[in-house]
C-alpha positions as a printed Julia matrix, in Angstrom:
404×3 Matrix{Float64}:
  -7.05   16.89    8.21
  -4.09   18.62    7.73
  -2.92   18.02    4.05
   0.63   18.93    1.65
  -0.03   18.49   -1.8
   3.52   18.09   -3.7
   3.04   19.27   -7.43
   5.55   18.49   -9.14
   7.31   19.43  -13.28
   4.77   17.68  -15.27
   2.05   18.14  -17.67
  -0.59   16.22  -14.95
  -0.25   19.55  -13.16
  -3.22   20.67  -14.72
  -5.18   17.81  -12.98
  -4.01   18.42   -9.32
  -5.46   21.56   -9.43
  -8.94   19.35   -9.23
  -7.45   17.14   -7.17
  -7.14   20.3    -4.42
 -10.47   21.14   -5.23
 -12.08   17.95   -4.42
  -9.71   17.66   -1.21
 -10.58   21.25    0.04
 -14.57   20.33   -0.45
 -14.4    16.92    1.44
 -13.1    19.56    4.34
  -9.32   19.42    4.44
  -7.26   21.75    5.15
  -4.72   21.52    1.97
  -1.3    23.34    1.26
   0.4    23.13   -2.03
   4.06   22.98   -2.23
   4.82   23.46   -6.19
   8.59   22.74   -7.34
   9.92   25.27   -9.62
   9.26   23.28  -12.53
   5.7    22.67  -11.22
   4.92   26.53  -11.96
   6.17   26.73  -15.53
   2.64   25.0   -15.99
   0.66   25.91  -13.19
   1.27   29.31  -11.64
   1.79   30.73   -7.92
  -1.97   32.71   -8.11
  -3.84   29.26   -8.95
  -2.12   27.23   -6.15
  -2.92   29.99   -3.94
  -6.61   30.58   -4.95
  -7.31   27.27   -4.57
  -5.57   26.35   -1.61
  -6.22   29.5     0.16
  -2.67   29.68    1.74
   0.28   31.61    0.64
   2.62   28.91   -1.81
   6.55   29.01   -1.69
   9.02   26.69   -3.72
  11.59   28.25   -1.06
  13.13   26.94    2.07
  13.94   30.49    2.98
  10.83   31.85    3.31
   9.09   31.9     6.35
  12.31   30.9     8.18
  10.76   32.18   11.8
   8.48   29.06   11.61
  11.28   26.7    10.66
   8.54   26.2     7.41
  10.94   23.66    5.4
  10.42   21.35    8.61
   7.33   22.58    9.82
   5.18   21.69    6.95
   6.14   17.67    6.83
   5.96   17.55   10.84
   2.15   18.81   11.14
   0.74   16.98    7.87
  -1.91   13.97    8.51
  -1.07   12.92    4.37
   1.97   14.41    1.55
   0.65   13.34   -2.04
   2.69   14.12   -4.55
   0.77   14.44   -8.12
   2.05   14.56   -9.93
   5.5    12.42   -9.4
   8.02   12.55  -12.12
  11.06   10.14  -12.98
  13.09   12.87  -11.34
  10.9    13.16   -8.48
  11.12    9.68   -7.39
  14.75    9.79   -7.93
  15.11   12.06   -5.65
  12.92   10.93   -3.38
  14.12    7.63   -2.91
  18.01    8.93   -2.96
  16.39   11.46   -0.09
  17.39   14.96   -1.0
  16.27   18.22    0.2
  16.9    20.08   -2.35
  13.55   22.47   -2.04
  10.92   22.59    0.23
   9.04   19.9    -1.26
  11.78   17.46   -0.47
  12.78   18.82    3.1
   8.94   18.57    3.88
   9.55   14.7     2.8
  12.09   14.33    4.51
  10.57   15.76    7.82
   6.96   13.81    7.35
   5.84   10.8     9.38
   2.67   10.66    8.02
   1.53    8.4     5.11
   2.83    9.55    1.43
   0.64    9.17   -1.37
   2.13    9.73   -4.98
   1.07    9.91   -7.83
   3.72    8.92  -10.89
   3.44   10.68  -14.44
   5.62   10.22  -17.27
   6.54    8.7   -20.47
   6.05    5.01  -20.98
   9.62    4.5   -21.82
  10.23    6.4   -18.17
   8.18    4.46  -16.49
   9.65    1.18  -17.9
  13.32    2.14  -16.79
  14.7    -0.1   -14.49
  16.22    3.17  -12.53
  12.55    3.93  -11.83
  11.28    0.96  -11.32
  14.13   -0.04   -8.92
  13.06    3.25   -7.3
   9.55    2.21   -7.19
  10.31   -0.95   -5.29
  11.96    0.66   -2.56
   9.46    3.6    -2.08
   7.07    0.6    -1.89
   9.15   -1.54    0.88
   9.94    2.45    3.22
   5.81    2.1     3.5
   5.06    4.89    0.52
   1.93    4.33   -1.69
   1.19    4.68   -5.01
  -1.76    5.12   -7.17
  -1.72    4.79  -10.49
   0.41    5.21  -13.3
  -2.88    4.68  -15.73
  -2.41    2.79  -19.14
  -3.71    5.44  -21.51
  -2.47    8.47  -24.08
   0.39   10.93  -22.92
   1.66   14.39  -23.57
   3.02   13.87  -27.62
   0.6    11.76  -28.91
   1.85    8.05  -27.92
   0.62    6.09  -25.24
   1.22    3.56  -22.78
   2.04    3.21  -18.72
   2.5     6.44  -17.35
  -0.46    8.53  -17.18
  -1.09    9.96  -13.86
  -4.17    8.7   -12.43
  -7.5    10.75  -12.27
  -8.03   13.14   -9.92
 -11.39   10.97   -8.81
  -8.78    8.04   -8.52
  -5.97    9.77   -6.34
  -8.63   11.51   -4.0
 -10.02    8.02   -3.14
  -6.64    6.66   -2.65
  -6.08    9.87   -0.12
  -9.33    8.84    1.71
  -8.59    5.5     2.19
  -5.41    6.67    3.94
  -7.0     9.04    5.95
  -9.73    6.57    7.37
  -8.94    4.49   10.98
  -7.26    1.53   10.09
  -8.29   -1.78   10.55
  -5.8    -2.25   12.76
  -7.09    0.69   15.35
  -7.3    -0.13   18.38
  -4.67   -3.26   18.63
  -1.34   -3.37   20.58
   1.06   -4.9    18.49
   4.58   -6.1    19.43
   7.01   -7.44   16.28
  10.67   -8.42   16.49
  13.16   -7.99   13.68
  16.28   -7.97   12.65
  19.47  -10.63   13.96
  20.47  -11.49   17.78
  24.5   -11.53   17.98
  25.72  -13.92   21.12
  29.38  -12.96   22.14
  32.45  -14.95   21.75
  34.71  -11.91   23.12
  34.91   -8.58   22.44
  35.29   -8.64   18.89
  33.47  -12.11   17.7
  30.06  -12.88   18.22
  27.7   -16.03   16.77
  25.26  -14.03   14.28
  23.05  -14.6    11.16
  22.11  -12.55    8.12
  18.99  -11.33    9.29
  18.77   -7.38    8.14
  15.33   -6.55    9.7
  13.75   -5.57    6.64
  10.66   -8.06    6.7
  10.32   -6.98   10.7
  10.71   -3.64   10.26
   8.05   -3.73    7.44
   5.68   -5.75    9.43
   5.74   -2.73   12.16
   5.48   -0.12    9.75
   2.51   -1.81    8.01
   0.52   -2.55   11.44
   1.04    1.37   12.62
   0.01    2.14    9.0
  -3.43    0.16    9.32
  -3.85    1.87   12.73
  -2.2    -0.09   15.82
   0.34    0.67   18.79
   2.95   -0.82   17.48
   6.56   -1.98   19.56
   9.25   -3.18   17.33
  12.15   -4.65   19.42
  15.36   -4.36   17.08
  18.07   -6.71   16.94
  20.82   -5.06   15.05
  19.11   -2.98   12.13
  20.89   -0.91    9.88
  19.75    2.77   10.04
  18.64    3.34    7.13
  16.13    0.02    7.26
  14.96    0.77   10.54
  14.16    4.5     9.33
  11.67    2.65    7.17
   9.82    2.44   10.62
   9.46    5.86   11.88
   5.86    6.26   12.36
   4.8     8.13   15.46
   2.96    4.74   16.55
   6.14    2.76   16.58
   7.98    2.83   19.48
  11.75    1.22   18.91
  13.33   -1.02   21.63
  16.97   -1.99   20.52
  18.44   -5.4    21.63
  21.84   -6.92   21.19
  21.11  -11.12   22.29
  18.64  -13.69   22.41
  18.6   -13.26   26.07
  18.01   -9.5    25.88
  15.14  -10.04   23.22
  13.41  -12.82   25.08
  13.41  -10.11   27.91
  12.25   -7.42   25.92
   9.48   -9.41   24.1
   8.38  -10.38   27.03
   7.92   -6.88   28.26
   6.1    -6.07   25.23
   3.74   -9.14   24.69
   2.3    -8.86   28.04
   0.08   -6.36   26.86
  -0.16   -6.92   23.31
  -3.21   -8.42   21.66
  -0.55  -10.06   18.57
   2.63  -10.76   18.72
   4.94  -11.22   15.66
   8.72  -12.79   15.97
  10.1   -11.62   12.7
  13.73  -12.25   14.46
  16.34  -14.51   13.51
  17.38  -15.28   16.93
  20.22  -17.53   18.0
  19.53  -20.98   18.8
  23.43  -20.91   20.69
  25.34  -19.03   22.34
  28.69  -19.68   23.89
  29.15  -21.16   27.69
  30.78  -18.05   28.24
  31.91  -14.84   26.48
  35.57  -13.75   26.85
  36.28  -10.04   28.53
  39.59   -9.75   26.08
  40.64  -10.72   22.62
  40.91  -14.95   22.3
  43.91  -15.56   20.61
  45.55  -18.33   18.28
  48.58  -17.93   20.87
  46.52  -18.83   23.81
  45.18  -21.54   21.7
  42.27  -20.83   23.08
  40.08  -20.49   19.48
  39.57  -24.63   18.11
  36.53  -24.92   20.36
  33.62  -22.53   21.6
  31.28  -24.46   24.18
  27.57  -23.5    23.3
  24.56  -23.81   25.16
  21.11  -23.3    23.94
  19.26  -20.49   24.34
  15.73  -20.1    25.04
  12.99  -20.47   22.16
  11.6   -17.25   22.96
   8.02  -17.5    20.68
   7.11  -20.7    22.42
   8.05  -19.67   25.69
   5.81  -16.27   24.59
   3.09  -19.08   23.55
   3.39  -20.56   26.95
   3.18  -17.22   28.71
  -0.41  -16.86   26.97
  -1.36  -20.4    27.85
  -0.64  -19.43   31.57
  -2.83  -16.82   31.03
   0.09  -14.08   31.49
  -1.58  -12.05   28.18
  -4.58  -10.54   26.97
  -7.37  -13.02   26.05
  -7.39  -13.65   22.5
  -3.54  -12.68   21.84
  -2.44  -14.04   18.29
   0.91  -15.4    17.96
   2.91  -15.74   14.72
   5.74  -16.99   13.82
   8.61  -17.32   11.54
  10.47  -20.32    9.8
  13.02  -19.73    7.41
  13.86  -23.04    5.34
  16.54  -24.06    2.97
  14.38  -27.17    1.91
  13.97  -26.48   -1.74
  10.96  -28.99   -2.28
   7.98  -26.81   -1.75
   5.76  -29.92    0.02
   8.93  -30.67    2.4
   9.03  -26.91    2.85
   5.56  -27.16    4.44
   5.66  -29.91    6.51
   8.19  -28.35    8.18
   6.77  -25.52    8.87
   3.23  -27.32   10.13
   5.79  -29.46   12.35
   7.09  -26.55   13.84
   3.32  -24.7    14.36
   2.4   -27.05   16.19
   5.8   -27.7    18.54
   5.53  -23.88   19.29
   1.89  -23.75   19.91
   1.66  -20.38   17.77
  -1.53  -19.14   15.8
   0.31  -18.36   12.65
   4.04  -19.38   11.02
   4.89  -17.84    8.19
   7.73  -20.08    6.16
   9.88  -18.87    3.45
  12.94  -20.33    1.78
  16.01  -18.85    2.66
  19.35  -19.41    0.97
  22.01  -17.95   -0.86
  19.59  -16.23   -3.49
  16.59  -15.83   -1.28
  15.22  -14.17    1.74
  17.71  -12.3     4.13
  19.32   -9.54    2.69
  17.0    -9.32   -0.03
  14.12   -6.69   -0.49
  11.85   -9.02   -1.93
   9.88  -12.23   -0.34
   7.93  -15.03   -1.1
   5.98  -16.77    2.15
   3.04  -19.67    3.06
   1.22  -18.75    6.03
   0.34  -22.03    7.98
  -2.9   -21.63    9.74
  -5.12  -24.19   12.44
  -4.72  -28.01   11.29
  -1.6   -27.19    9.05
  -3.97  -25.4     6.06
  -1.59  -22.79    3.79
  -4.29  -20.01    4.77
  -2.49  -17.12    2.68
   0.33  -16.95    0.1
   2.0   -13.74   -0.71
   5.6   -12.26   -2.45
   6.66   -9.52   -3.84
   8.91   -6.77   -1.29
   8.7    -7.09    1.97
   6.04   -4.1     2.95
   3.28   -6.12    0.0
   4.42   -9.75    2.24
   3.68   -7.75    5.8
   0.18   -6.74    4.35
  -0.35  -10.32    3.7
   0.43  -11.41    6.4
  -1.63   -9.03    8.84
  -4.43   -9.43    6.48
  -3.76  -12.94    7.8
  -4.49  -12.11   11.45
  -7.64   -9.48   10.83
  -9.3   -13.31    9.7
  -8.35  -14.42   13.17
  -9.33  -11.75   15.12
């Protein structure tokens, strides 16, 4: 496998020499990309001797091969060890001030970071916020460990040992548990036009659906992501060679795209917030108060997309053993009432699993975290998850795997 190892300016860089040796002994082709500060701790000759590749920090070397992009494009895994607080902040901001930064922006491969810093820096709210953002984007973490740090103090922030980082890298390179599955995921919120400037919509950001698509791809699935009005920065978190994105606007467009994708999908997850109703007629010009037409909008009901997909499966118009997962955003604050409503909805829609979450002004939509309960056969709560939406996605896929 082609692996890029990024090394940043921390004393733990000396451990990364052993990590590179472990990777090479396992048969991987390793290119080391240090920062200028990293070379203050371990010099260029060491990295070149151990990796058997030229080492540079500059985006201006090997310009003919467009090396600052080519490294990331060719990588099958990128490891950053140690990942300092400054590097983590730069990754979060998407900075490309050196060869490592451009490599991280250009890659579609899994990224594994091994944080290393003083305990106070690790616990700082800015670092914790950056870590949460990277996790949401699908970046994998190993460590940090709790132990003795440079300077004699101790606490969380010690870089994991090379053997532990190597094991995490090997796990990411192994075939995923969803390999061979074809997956269709919907995400975002539909918009139903009233006129050219107004629409009926909802607050869905699409974060949970894109996280589900990204997690499935990382675990080996081939994914079709049907995306309704998702911000480009959020949609970018699902960027992966195994993810095909289909953009839609209205509930009807989403329904059509999901039927096409579901026709050959082993798993269908309806995470999009689909409008239940649409205006009976969409005006071709902006409606005005002067015309007296804004005091009433006649609505008609949209098709229940997930119920329609379940019906098509029952009719034999889907792959054998197709699994369908629905979502229910509820505002009931009583947990048992929320579960009961979710149980009824699961039965009514004819799906295998239903993930229910509290969605109000403080929870659910437009948040980076989520908390769900997954209702399965007989109304049982088969799993619970809370944390970043990527972490919740992992639990949902674990529940799907239990059914297959």
